């Protein structure tokens, strides 16, 4: 028989236990560890908001309830009623003294992810279960915080969220990485970027952003490339390259500082050296592409003017600084068709890549866009892109054109860097990679 207090006990989440010190509460969760000490049982429960140790004494429980402890397996789903007690040594600062327990399900005894080391291949095949472990939960909580901070920053600075389509008639970032679909009678592709549509939206709203999944059919098998990733892309009318850099450094430093403040516990779980993140404050250093080539040559890397940089070059460049590094003014030949040439030096474009420190690579790519109709038409031809698919985009240069700029930031790249997780597969719940579509 439950006492009246037990019957009336409120259901609470583990992260609210501190508000219920000395009270009887109900917690719903999953069993992570169980130690059976004869007349004493120690359970560690997880409920999504945190973990808590719950302790049961044989003398406090009915024989039927007590008997259930014998069969408990990892991941069994339980409802526990008990008294919250302050305990300095407990992970969340509180412990629960169990008075009653209902077992919703005894999980099958062969839960594949035991508390031992597993290979990454095995864990990836069991991603649907791996998500439950401490480190994966910490990374994905930080991901949610990064997304919230990104949106807050833009919402609070006058950027209007305008969603862009995912099925698109043309390439934005070059044709080599398109996922093609066969439905509309003419080829349609999964979006590589919402940018071209953002450029239409700014003439209606001034400052906009889109945020959504992005698809790249890359055949690259690197730790920095996913076939499906999430990108936030701000775009602003009348903004030129200097304004763009200011926007990016304000945005990125706000996100990093917000995560440091709000997700300290998760960063600790990940054993992240947060002193490195504390430095991430605007302004960020800036070098030109030409200076970057010189720096790379000085460091023994054989880079020719005109080449785009890969991961190795980015790591060498970024390692010279304690915060993200802007590299500006790349050769036009290394970049996308829409980038505005430098009027002083048309062989380079008014663009910037933002490179994270500690070897995490490019986190943002952006530029000023071509606003002149004739020049844009010429570039589309030079890139052998189908002019008819871009007629609407050219219209934007006919009816009220203006200088404008924007950038895209890959959420997974930023999360990887903030968490200190080098491989992007752990920064998204269900990664899509070369040869990887299950689960
Ligand atoms: O540099 P990218 O290709 O730029 C664009 O798509 C522009 N249209 C964005 C814009 O100006 N609105 O991609 C932007 C960012 C990269 O800096 C990187 O963080 C991320 O998107 N990214 C990827 N992340 C994971 N996997 C991939 N395959 C990625 N490709 C790009
Ligand atoms: Mg780029």
Short mmCIF file of C-alpha atoms and ligand atoms in Angstrom, two decimals:
data_model
loop_
_atom_site.label_atom_id
_atom_site.label_comp_id
_atom_site.label_asym_id
_atom_site.label_seq_id
_atom_site.Cartn_x
_atom_site.Cartn_y
_atom_site.Cartn_z
CA UNK A 1 0.00 0.00 0.00
CA UNK A 2 1.29 3.43 -0.91
CA UNK A 3 0.99 6.16 1.71
CA UNK A 4 -1.06 9.27 0.83
CA UNK A 5 2.18 11.19 0.43
CA UNK A 6 3.42 8.69 -2.13
CA UNK A 7 0.12 8.72 -4.00
CA UNK A 8 0.17 12.51 -4.23
CA UNK A 9 3.86 12.82 -5.05
CA UNK A 10 4.52 15.09 -8.08
CA UNK A 11 6.21 13.77 -11.22
CA UNK A 12 9.45 15.70 -11.66
CA UNK A 13 12.45 15.76 -13.96
CA UNK A 14 15.88 15.02 -12.60
CA UNK A 15 17.16 18.54 -13.30
CA UNK A 16 14.45 19.90 -10.95
CA UNK A 17 15.20 17.65 -7.97
CA UNK A 18 16.83 20.58 -6.15
CA UNK A 19 13.40 22.23 -5.88
CA UNK A 20 12.06 19.20 -4.01
CA UNK A 21 14.64 18.59 -1.29
CA UNK A 22 13.24 16.30 1.43
CA UNK A 23 10.01 15.77 -0.57
CA UNK A 24 8.61 12.60 -2.07
CA UNK A 25 8.63 12.70 -5.88
CA UNK A 26 8.06 10.43 -8.87
CA UNK A 27 10.77 10.08 -11.53
CA UNK A 28 10.34 8.33 -14.89
CA UNK A 29 13.52 7.06 -16.48
CA UNK A 30 15.84 4.40 -17.83
CA UNK A 31 18.28 2.34 -15.84
CA UNK A 32 21.92 3.01 -16.66
CA UNK A 33 23.69 1.08 -13.87
CA UNK A 34 22.59 -1.24 -11.13
CA UNK A 35 24.59 -2.52 -8.16
CA UNK A 36 23.03 -5.19 -6.01
CA UNK A 37 24.47 -5.14 -2.46
CA UNK A 38 22.18 -7.74 -0.88
CA UNK A 39 20.02 -5.60 1.43
CA UNK A 40 20.84 -2.45 -0.50
CA UNK A 41 20.28 -1.56 -4.18
CA UNK A 42 21.96 1.27 -6.07
CA UNK A 43 20.35 2.39 -9.33
CA UNK A 44 21.53 5.13 -11.66
CA UNK A 45 18.62 6.51 -13.67
CA UNK A 46 18.58 8.76 -16.71
CA UNK A 47 15.51 10.75 -17.74
CA UNK A 48 16.79 13.04 -20.52
CA UNK A 49 17.38 16.01 -18.24
CA UNK A 50 20.06 14.37 -16.13
CA UNK A 51 21.08 11.32 -14.15
CA UNK A 52 20.48 10.51 -10.51
CA UNK A 53 21.43 7.76 -8.11
CA UNK A 54 18.52 6.09 -6.34
CA UNK A 55 19.04 3.87 -3.31
CA UNK A 56 16.70 1.22 -1.92
CA UNK A 57 16.84 -0.51 1.48
CA UNK A 58 15.13 -3.87 1.78
CA UNK A 59 13.46 -2.81 5.03
CA UNK A 60 11.72 0.18 3.35
CA UNK A 61 9.99 -1.84 0.61
CA UNK A 62 7.35 -4.47 0.20
CA UNK A 63 8.65 -7.98 -0.62
CA UNK A 64 7.04 -7.77 -4.10
CA UNK A 65 8.80 -4.52 -4.96
CA UNK A 66 12.05 -5.79 -3.51
CA UNK A 67 11.87 -8.94 -5.64
CA UNK A 68 11.77 -6.86 -8.83
CA UNK A 69 15.31 -5.58 -8.35
CA UNK A 70 16.70 -9.03 -9.06
CA UNK A 71 15.59 -8.93 -12.72
CA UNK A 72 16.53 -5.35 -13.64
CA UNK A 73 18.63 -4.95 -16.77
CA UNK A 74 20.37 -1.95 -18.31
CA UNK A 75 17.87 0.35 -20.11
CA UNK A 76 14.82 -1.04 -18.27
CA UNK A 77 12.14 1.67 -18.15
CA UNK A 78 11.14 2.48 -14.57
CA UNK A 79 8.93 4.75 -12.51
CA UNK A 80 10.42 5.43 -9.11
CA UNK A 81 8.79 7.07 -6.12
CA UNK A 82 11.15 8.28 -3.43
CA UNK A 83 12.46 11.01 -1.17
CA UNK A 84 14.91 13.59 -2.51
CA UNK A 85 18.01 13.96 -0.34
CA UNK A 86 20.86 16.38 -0.68
CA UNK A 87 24.15 14.57 -1.20
CA UNK A 88 27.31 16.52 -1.96
CA UNK A 89 28.98 13.46 -3.48
CA UNK A 90 26.14 12.68 -5.93
CA UNK A 91 26.64 13.88 -9.55
CA UNK A 92 23.67 16.29 -9.58
CA UNK A 93 23.96 17.04 -5.85
CA UNK A 94 20.87 14.95 -4.95
CA UNK A 95 20.02 11.33 -4.38
CA UNK A 96 16.66 9.54 -4.18
CA UNK A 97 15.68 7.18 -1.38
CA UNK A 98 13.36 4.69 -3.11
CA UNK A 99 9.99 4.00 -1.48
CA UNK A 100 8.28 2.35 -4.43
CA UNK A 101 9.15 1.23 -7.94
CA UNK A 102 7.06 0.29 -10.97
CA UNK A 103 8.84 -1.52 -13.74
CA UNK A 104 7.33 -0.53 -17.07
CA UNK A 105 9.60 -2.88 -18.99
CA UNK A 106 12.53 -5.11 -18.19
CA UNK A 107 14.73 -4.36 -21.20
CA UNK A 108 16.00 -7.32 -23.21
CA UNK A 109 19.19 -8.50 -21.51
CA UNK A 110 21.43 -8.09 -24.56
CA UNK A 111 21.59 -4.27 -24.75
CA UNK A 112 24.44 -3.92 -27.22
CA UNK A 113 26.13 -0.86 -25.74
CA UNK A 114 27.49 -2.08 -22.43
CA UNK A 115 29.72 0.25 -20.41
CA UNK A 116 32.80 -1.13 -22.19
CA UNK A 117 34.72 0.29 -25.12
CA UNK A 118 33.25 -0.34 -28.57
CA UNK A 119 34.66 0.38 -32.02
CA UNK A 120 33.23 3.35 -33.90
CA UNK A 121 31.87 1.14 -36.70
CA UNK A 122 29.84 -0.83 -34.18
CA UNK A 123 28.60 2.32 -32.45
CA UNK A 124 27.58 3.89 -35.76
CA UNK A 125 25.53 0.78 -36.64
CA UNK A 126 23.81 1.26 -33.27
CA UNK A 127 23.49 5.02 -33.50
CA UNK A 128 19.81 4.77 -32.44
CA UNK A 129 21.00 3.40 -29.08
CA UNK A 130 24.39 5.13 -28.88
CA UNK A 131 22.53 8.46 -28.60
CA UNK A 132 21.66 7.52 -25.01
CA UNK A 133 25.24 7.55 -23.75
CA UNK A 134 26.64 10.44 -21.74
CA UNK A 135 29.00 11.87 -24.33
CA UNK A 136 26.54 11.69 -27.20
CA UNK A 137 23.85 13.34 -25.11
CA UNK A 138 26.26 16.13 -24.17
CA UNK A 139 27.17 16.79 -27.81
CA UNK A 140 23.56 16.89 -28.97
CA UNK A 141 22.47 19.14 -26.09
CA UNK A 142 25.22 21.53 -27.13
CA UNK A 143 24.02 21.27 -30.72
CA UNK A 144 20.53 22.35 -29.61
CA UNK A 145 22.05 25.26 -27.67
CA UNK A 146 24.14 26.30 -30.71
CA UNK A 147 21.04 26.35 -32.89
CA UNK A 148 19.06 28.32 -30.34
CA UNK A 149 21.86 30.84 -29.87
CA UNK A 150 22.28 31.24 -33.64
CA UNK A 151 18.59 31.93 -34.10
CA UNK A 152 18.38 34.22 -31.06
CA UNK A 153 21.28 36.31 -32.32
CA UNK A 154 19.73 36.80 -35.74
CA UNK A 155 16.18 37.29 -34.45
CA UNK A 156 17.43 39.92 -31.99
CA UNK A 157 19.38 41.75 -34.68
CA UNK A 158 16.55 42.26 -37.13
CA UNK A 159 17.08 39.25 -39.39
CA UNK A 160 13.80 37.72 -40.57
CA UNK A 161 13.61 33.94 -40.88
CA UNK A 162 12.52 33.21 -44.46
CA UNK A 163 12.57 29.51 -45.33
CA UNK A 164 14.11 28.52 -48.65
CA UNK A 165 13.17 25.50 -50.77
CA UNK A 166 14.89 22.15 -50.63
CA UNK A 167 13.89 21.01 -54.12
CA UNK A 168 15.63 23.41 -56.48
CA UNK A 169 16.09 23.73 -60.24
CA UNK A 170 19.76 24.76 -60.23
CA UNK A 171 23.12 24.54 -58.48
CA UNK A 172 24.35 27.21 -56.08
CA UNK A 173 27.82 25.97 -55.14
CA UNK A 174 28.84 24.17 -58.36
CA UNK A 175 27.31 21.21 -60.14
CA UNK A 176 29.64 18.44 -58.97
CA UNK A 177 27.91 17.71 -55.67
CA UNK A 178 24.19 17.74 -56.56
CA UNK A 179 21.69 15.09 -55.49
CA UNK A 180 19.41 14.77 -58.51
CA UNK A 181 15.73 13.83 -58.30
CA UNK A 182 13.46 12.68 -61.07
CA UNK A 183 9.94 13.99 -60.61
CA UNK A 184 9.33 17.37 -62.23
CA UNK A 185 10.04 16.40 -65.83
CA UNK A 186 13.15 18.56 -65.69
CA UNK A 187 16.01 17.73 -63.32
CA UNK A 188 15.56 19.00 -59.78
CA UNK A 189 18.19 18.90 -57.07
CA UNK A 190 18.28 18.83 -53.29
CA UNK A 191 19.42 22.25 -52.11
CA UNK A 192 23.14 22.83 -51.58
CA UNK A 193 22.39 26.22 -50.02
CA UNK A 194 19.44 28.60 -49.59
CA UNK A 195 21.55 31.55 -50.60
CA UNK A 196 20.11 32.34 -54.03
CA UNK A 197 16.61 32.51 -52.52
CA UNK A 198 17.89 34.62 -49.62
CA UNK A 199 19.02 37.09 -52.27
CA UNK A 200 15.43 37.34 -53.49
CA UNK A 201 14.14 37.66 -49.93
CA UNK A 202 16.36 40.61 -48.94
CA UNK A 203 14.61 42.91 -51.42
CA UNK A 204 11.42 42.17 -49.48
CA UNK A 205 12.81 42.11 -45.91
CA UNK A 206 16.25 43.78 -45.91
CA UNK A 207 17.94 41.28 -43.60
CA UNK A 208 16.99 37.60 -43.71
CA UNK A 209 18.25 34.16 -42.79
CA UNK A 210 17.37 30.63 -43.67
CA UNK A 211 18.17 27.61 -41.58
CA UNK A 212 17.70 24.08 -42.75
CA UNK A 213 19.17 20.86 -44.07
CA UNK A 214 21.58 21.08 -46.97
CA UNK A 215 22.73 18.32 -49.29
CA UNK A 216 26.07 17.68 -50.94
CA UNK A 217 26.68 14.54 -52.95
CA UNK A 218 30.40 14.65 -52.25
CA UNK A 219 32.43 11.56 -52.79
CA UNK A 220 34.74 12.69 -50.01
CA UNK A 221 35.32 10.49 -47.02
CA UNK A 222 36.73 13.00 -44.55
CA UNK A 223 35.87 13.74 -40.94
CA UNK A 224 34.64 17.19 -42.02
CA UNK A 225 32.12 16.24 -44.69
CA UNK A 226 28.57 15.03 -44.38
CA UNK A 227 26.19 14.46 -47.29
CA UNK A 228 23.37 16.02 -45.27
CA UNK A 229 24.18 18.88 -42.91
CA UNK A 230 22.40 21.87 -41.41
CA UNK A 231 23.33 25.36 -42.43
CA UNK A 232 22.28 28.77 -41.15
CA UNK A 233 22.61 31.45 -43.81
CA UNK A 234 22.15 35.17 -43.10
CA UNK A 235 21.97 37.64 -46.01
CA UNK A 236 21.74 41.45 -45.85
CA UNK A 237 20.94 44.13 -48.41
CA UNK A 238 23.43 47.02 -48.67
CA UNK A 239 26.06 45.09 -46.70
CA UNK A 240 29.57 44.96 -48.11
CA UNK A 241 32.55 42.80 -47.16
CA UNK A 242 33.61 44.76 -44.00
CA UNK A 243 30.05 44.63 -42.64
CA UNK A 244 29.90 40.91 -43.38
CA UNK A 245 33.03 40.19 -41.33
CA UNK A 246 31.62 42.16 -38.40
CA UNK A 247 28.37 40.22 -38.58
CA UNK A 248 30.18 36.86 -38.65
CA UNK A 249 32.50 37.58 -35.74
CA UNK A 250 29.64 38.95 -33.62
CA UNK A 251 27.51 35.92 -34.44
CA UNK A 252 30.14 33.24 -33.84
CA UNK A 253 31.44 34.76 -30.61
CA UNK A 254 27.89 35.13 -29.27
CA UNK A 255 27.17 31.45 -29.93
CA UNK A 256 30.42 30.26 -28.33
CA UNK A 257 29.99 32.46 -25.24
CA UNK A 258 26.35 31.39 -24.83
CA UNK A 259 27.29 27.71 -24.92
CA UNK A 260 30.09 28.32 -22.39
CA UNK A 261 27.60 29.95 -20.07
CA UNK A 262 24.66 27.58 -20.48
CA UNK A 263 26.26 24.21 -21.22
CA UNK A 264 29.19 24.14 -18.79
CA UNK A 265 28.12 20.72 -17.46
CA UNK A 266 28.06 19.18 -20.94
CA UNK A 267 31.45 20.70 -21.82
CA UNK A 268 32.80 19.15 -18.63
CA UNK A 269 31.36 15.74 -19.57
CA UNK A 270 33.25 16.11 -22.85
CA UNK A 271 36.43 17.15 -20.97
CA UNK A 272 36.66 20.17 -23.26
CA UNK A 273 39.44 22.66 -22.51
CA UNK A 274 37.14 25.66 -22.20
CA UNK A 275 39.98 28.18 -21.76
CA UNK A 276 40.43 27.89 -25.54
CA UNK A 277 36.78 28.84 -26.10
CA UNK A 278 36.84 31.71 -23.62
CA UNK A 279 39.21 33.55 -26.03
CA UNK A 280 36.65 33.52 -28.78
CA UNK A 281 35.65 37.17 -28.72
CA UNK A 282 35.36 39.67 -31.58
CA UNK A 283 37.31 41.02 -33.38
CA UNK A 284 38.80 38.02 -35.17
CA UNK A 285 42.13 38.26 -37.03
CA UNK A 286 42.01 38.80 -40.81
CA UNK A 287 44.50 37.84 -43.48
CA UNK A 288 44.20 37.89 -47.25
CA UNK A 289 44.52 34.82 -49.43
CA UNK A 290 47.87 36.18 -50.72
CA UNK A 291 49.20 36.44 -47.17
CA UNK A 292 47.90 32.95 -46.45
CA UNK A 293 49.81 31.51 -49.42
CA UNK A 294 53.02 33.19 -48.22
CA UNK A 295 52.48 31.86 -44.71
CA UNK A 296 51.89 28.35 -46.02
CA UNK A 297 54.97 28.46 -48.25
CA UNK A 298 57.01 29.66 -45.26
CA UNK A 299 55.71 26.64 -43.33
CA UNK A 300 56.87 24.29 -46.07
CA UNK A 301 53.52 23.64 -47.80
CA UNK A 302 53.60 23.66 -51.56
CA UNK A 303 50.62 25.83 -52.51
CA UNK A 304 50.29 27.65 -55.83
CA UNK A 305 48.41 30.93 -56.15
CA UNK A 306 44.94 29.99 -57.44
CA UNK A 307 44.54 26.74 -55.49
CA UNK A 308 41.75 26.46 -52.95
CA UNK A 309 42.86 25.43 -49.45
CA UNK A 310 42.15 22.00 -48.01
CA UNK A 311 42.00 20.82 -44.43
CA UNK A 312 45.80 20.63 -43.99
CA UNK A 313 46.36 24.20 -45.14
CA UNK A 314 43.52 25.47 -42.95
CA UNK A 315 44.96 23.73 -39.90
CA UNK A 316 48.42 25.26 -40.41
CA UNK A 317 46.96 28.74 -40.89
CA UNK A 318 44.56 28.59 -37.96
CA UNK A 319 47.17 27.20 -35.57
CA UNK A 320 48.92 30.59 -35.63
CA UNK A 321 45.95 32.19 -33.81
CA UNK A 322 43.92 31.69 -30.62
CA UNK A 323 40.56 32.50 -32.19
CA UNK A 324 38.87 31.96 -35.56
CA UNK A 325 40.72 33.41 -38.55
CA UNK A 326 39.22 35.20 -41.56
CA UNK A 327 40.88 34.56 -44.90
CA UNK A 328 39.64 37.08 -47.47
CA UNK A 329 40.10 37.87 -51.17
CA UNK A 330 40.45 34.40 -52.71
CA UNK A 331 41.14 34.03 -56.42
CA UNK A 332 37.87 34.18 -58.38
CA UNK A 333 38.77 30.89 -60.07
CA UNK A 334 38.66 29.02 -56.73
CA UNK A 335 35.22 30.26 -55.72
CA UNK A 336 31.54 30.21 -56.75
CA UNK A 337 30.12 32.12 -59.73
CA UNK A 338 28.15 34.69 -57.72
CA UNK A 339 31.03 36.32 -55.80
CA UNK A 340 31.73 40.03 -56.35
CA UNK A 341 35.16 40.77 -57.85
CA UNK A 342 37.36 43.27 -56.01
CA UNK A 343 37.07 46.46 -58.11
CA UNK A 344 40.78 47.19 -57.52
CA UNK A 345 41.85 43.68 -58.49
CA UNK A 346 39.21 41.72 -60.40
CA UNK A 347 41.14 38.43 -60.24
CA UNK A 348 40.20 38.13 -56.55
CA UNK A 349 36.71 38.21 -55.02
CA UNK A 350 35.25 39.97 -51.95
CA UNK A 351 34.82 36.86 -49.90
CA UNK A 352 35.83 35.39 -46.57
CA UNK A 353 36.24 31.92 -45.15
CA UNK A 354 36.26 31.70 -41.37
CA UNK A 355 38.63 29.01 -40.08
CA UNK A 356 38.21 27.60 -36.58
CA UNK A 357 41.25 27.19 -34.32
CA UNK A 358 42.60 23.81 -33.15
CA UNK A 359 42.32 22.18 -36.58
CA UNK A 360 38.53 22.21 -36.94
CA UNK A 361 38.61 23.78 -40.40
CA UNK A 362 36.26 26.14 -42.23
CA UNK A 363 33.16 26.96 -40.21
CA UNK A 364 31.73 29.80 -42.33
CA UNK A 365 31.91 30.68 -46.00
CA UNK A 366 30.58 33.97 -47.28
CA UNK A 367 30.96 36.83 -49.72
CA UNK A 368 29.66 39.99 -51.23
CA UNK A 369 27.52 39.04 -54.24
CA UNK A 370 27.66 40.32 -57.81
CA UNK A 371 24.97 43.01 -58.14
CA UNK A 372 25.59 43.96 -61.78
CA UNK A 373 23.32 42.21 -64.31
CA UNK A 374 25.80 42.00 -67.20
CA UNK A 375 28.63 40.70 -65.03
CA UNK A 376 26.42 38.08 -63.41
CA UNK A 377 25.23 36.87 -66.81
CA UNK A 378 28.84 36.63 -67.95
CA UNK A 379 29.81 34.57 -64.88
CA UNK A 380 26.91 32.14 -65.37
CA UNK A 381 28.12 31.59 -68.94
CA UNK A 382 31.75 31.16 -67.89
CA UNK A 383 30.68 28.51 -65.37
CA UNK A 384 28.60 26.72 -68.05
CA UNK A 385 25.47 26.95 -65.90
CA UNK A 386 22.03 26.77 -67.60
CA UNK A 387 20.97 30.40 -68.08
CA UNK A 388 17.25 29.58 -68.17
CA UNK A 389 17.35 28.19 -64.62
CA UNK A 390 18.78 31.51 -63.42
CA UNK A 391 16.38 33.94 -65.11
CA UNK A 392 14.61 34.66 -61.83
CA UNK A 393 17.98 35.24 -60.12
CA UNK A 394 18.98 37.67 -62.88
CA UNK A 395 15.68 39.52 -62.38
CA UNK A 396 16.93 40.50 -58.92
CA UNK A 397 19.66 42.53 -60.70
CA UNK A 398 17.09 44.20 -62.99
CA UNK A 399 14.66 45.43 -60.39
CA UNK A 400 16.36 47.40 -57.64
CA UNK A 401 19.79 45.82 -57.42
CA UNK A 402 22.13 46.80 -54.59
CA UNK A 403 25.39 45.64 -53.01
CA UNK A 404 24.66 42.76 -50.66
CA UNK A 405 26.42 40.01 -48.75
CA UNK A 406 25.85 36.88 -46.75
CA UNK A 407 27.42 33.75 -45.41
CA UNK A 408 26.63 30.18 -44.44
CA UNK A 409 27.70 28.44 -41.27
CA UNK A 410 27.62 24.64 -40.99
CA UNK A 411 26.07 23.75 -37.63
CA UNK A 412 27.97 20.46 -37.38
CA UNK A 413 31.37 22.08 -37.98
CA UNK A 414 30.68 24.59 -35.23
CA UNK A 415 29.41 21.93 -32.83
CA UNK A 416 32.44 19.73 -33.55
CA UNK A 417 34.81 22.54 -32.71
CA UNK A 418 32.95 23.72 -29.59
CA UNK A 419 32.68 20.15 -28.27
CA UNK A 420 36.21 19.18 -29.22
CA UNK A 421 34.83 16.30 -31.30
CA UNK A 422 36.91 16.03 -34.47
CA UNK A 423 34.60 13.81 -36.54
CA UNK A 424 31.30 15.32 -37.71
CA UNK A 425 29.50 11.98 -37.43
CA UNK A 426 29.01 12.62 -33.69
CA UNK A 427 27.61 16.14 -34.11
CA UNK A 428 24.31 15.24 -35.82
CA UNK A 429 21.80 12.70 -34.49
CA UNK A 430 21.77 10.45 -37.58
CA UNK A 431 24.72 11.22 -39.87
CA UNK A 432 24.54 10.70 -43.62
CA UNK A 433 27.96 9.95 -45.00
CA UNK A 434 29.56 8.22 -47.95
CA UNK A 435 28.26 4.62 -47.65
CA UNK A 436 26.23 5.45 -44.54
CA UNK A 437 22.43 5.65 -44.61
CA UNK A 438 21.53 3.19 -41.79
CA UNK A 439 19.99 3.67 -39.24
O1 LIG B 1 31.29 27.38 -48.06
P1 LIG B 1 29.93 26.84 -48.41
O2 LIG B 1 29.84 25.83 -49.48
O3 LIG B 1 29.05 28.11 -48.72
C1 LIG B 1 27.78 28.13 -49.22
O4 LIG B 1 27.06 27.18 -49.39
C2 LIG B 1 27.26 29.54 -49.41
N1 LIG B 1 26.21 29.51 -50.43
C3 LIG B 1 26.74 30.04 -48.10
C4 LIG B 1 26.26 31.45 -48.17
O5 LIG B 1 27.03 32.33 -48.47
N2 LIG B 1 24.98 31.68 -47.88
O6 LIG B 1 29.27 26.19 -47.10
C5 LIG B 1 29.12 26.97 -45.95
C6 LIG B 1 29.49 26.18 -44.71
C7 LIG B 1 30.95 25.74 -44.63
O7 LIG B 1 31.77 26.79 -44.16
C8 LIG B 1 30.87 24.59 -43.67
O8 LIG B 1 30.77 25.05 -42.33
C9 LIG B 1 29.55 23.96 -44.05
O9 LIG B 1 28.77 24.96 -44.67
N3 LIG B 1 29.72 22.83 -44.97
C10 LIG B 1 29.65 21.52 -44.62
N4 LIG B 1 29.45 20.95 -43.43
C11 LIG B 1 29.41 19.60 -43.37
N5 LIG B 1 29.56 18.81 -44.44
C12 LIG B 1 29.76 19.34 -45.68
N6 LIG B 1 29.87 18.54 -46.75
C13 LIG B 1 29.82 20.77 -45.79
N7 LIG B 1 29.98 21.63 -46.83
C14 LIG B 1 29.92 22.86 -46.31
MG1 LIG B 2 33.29 27.14 -48.36
#
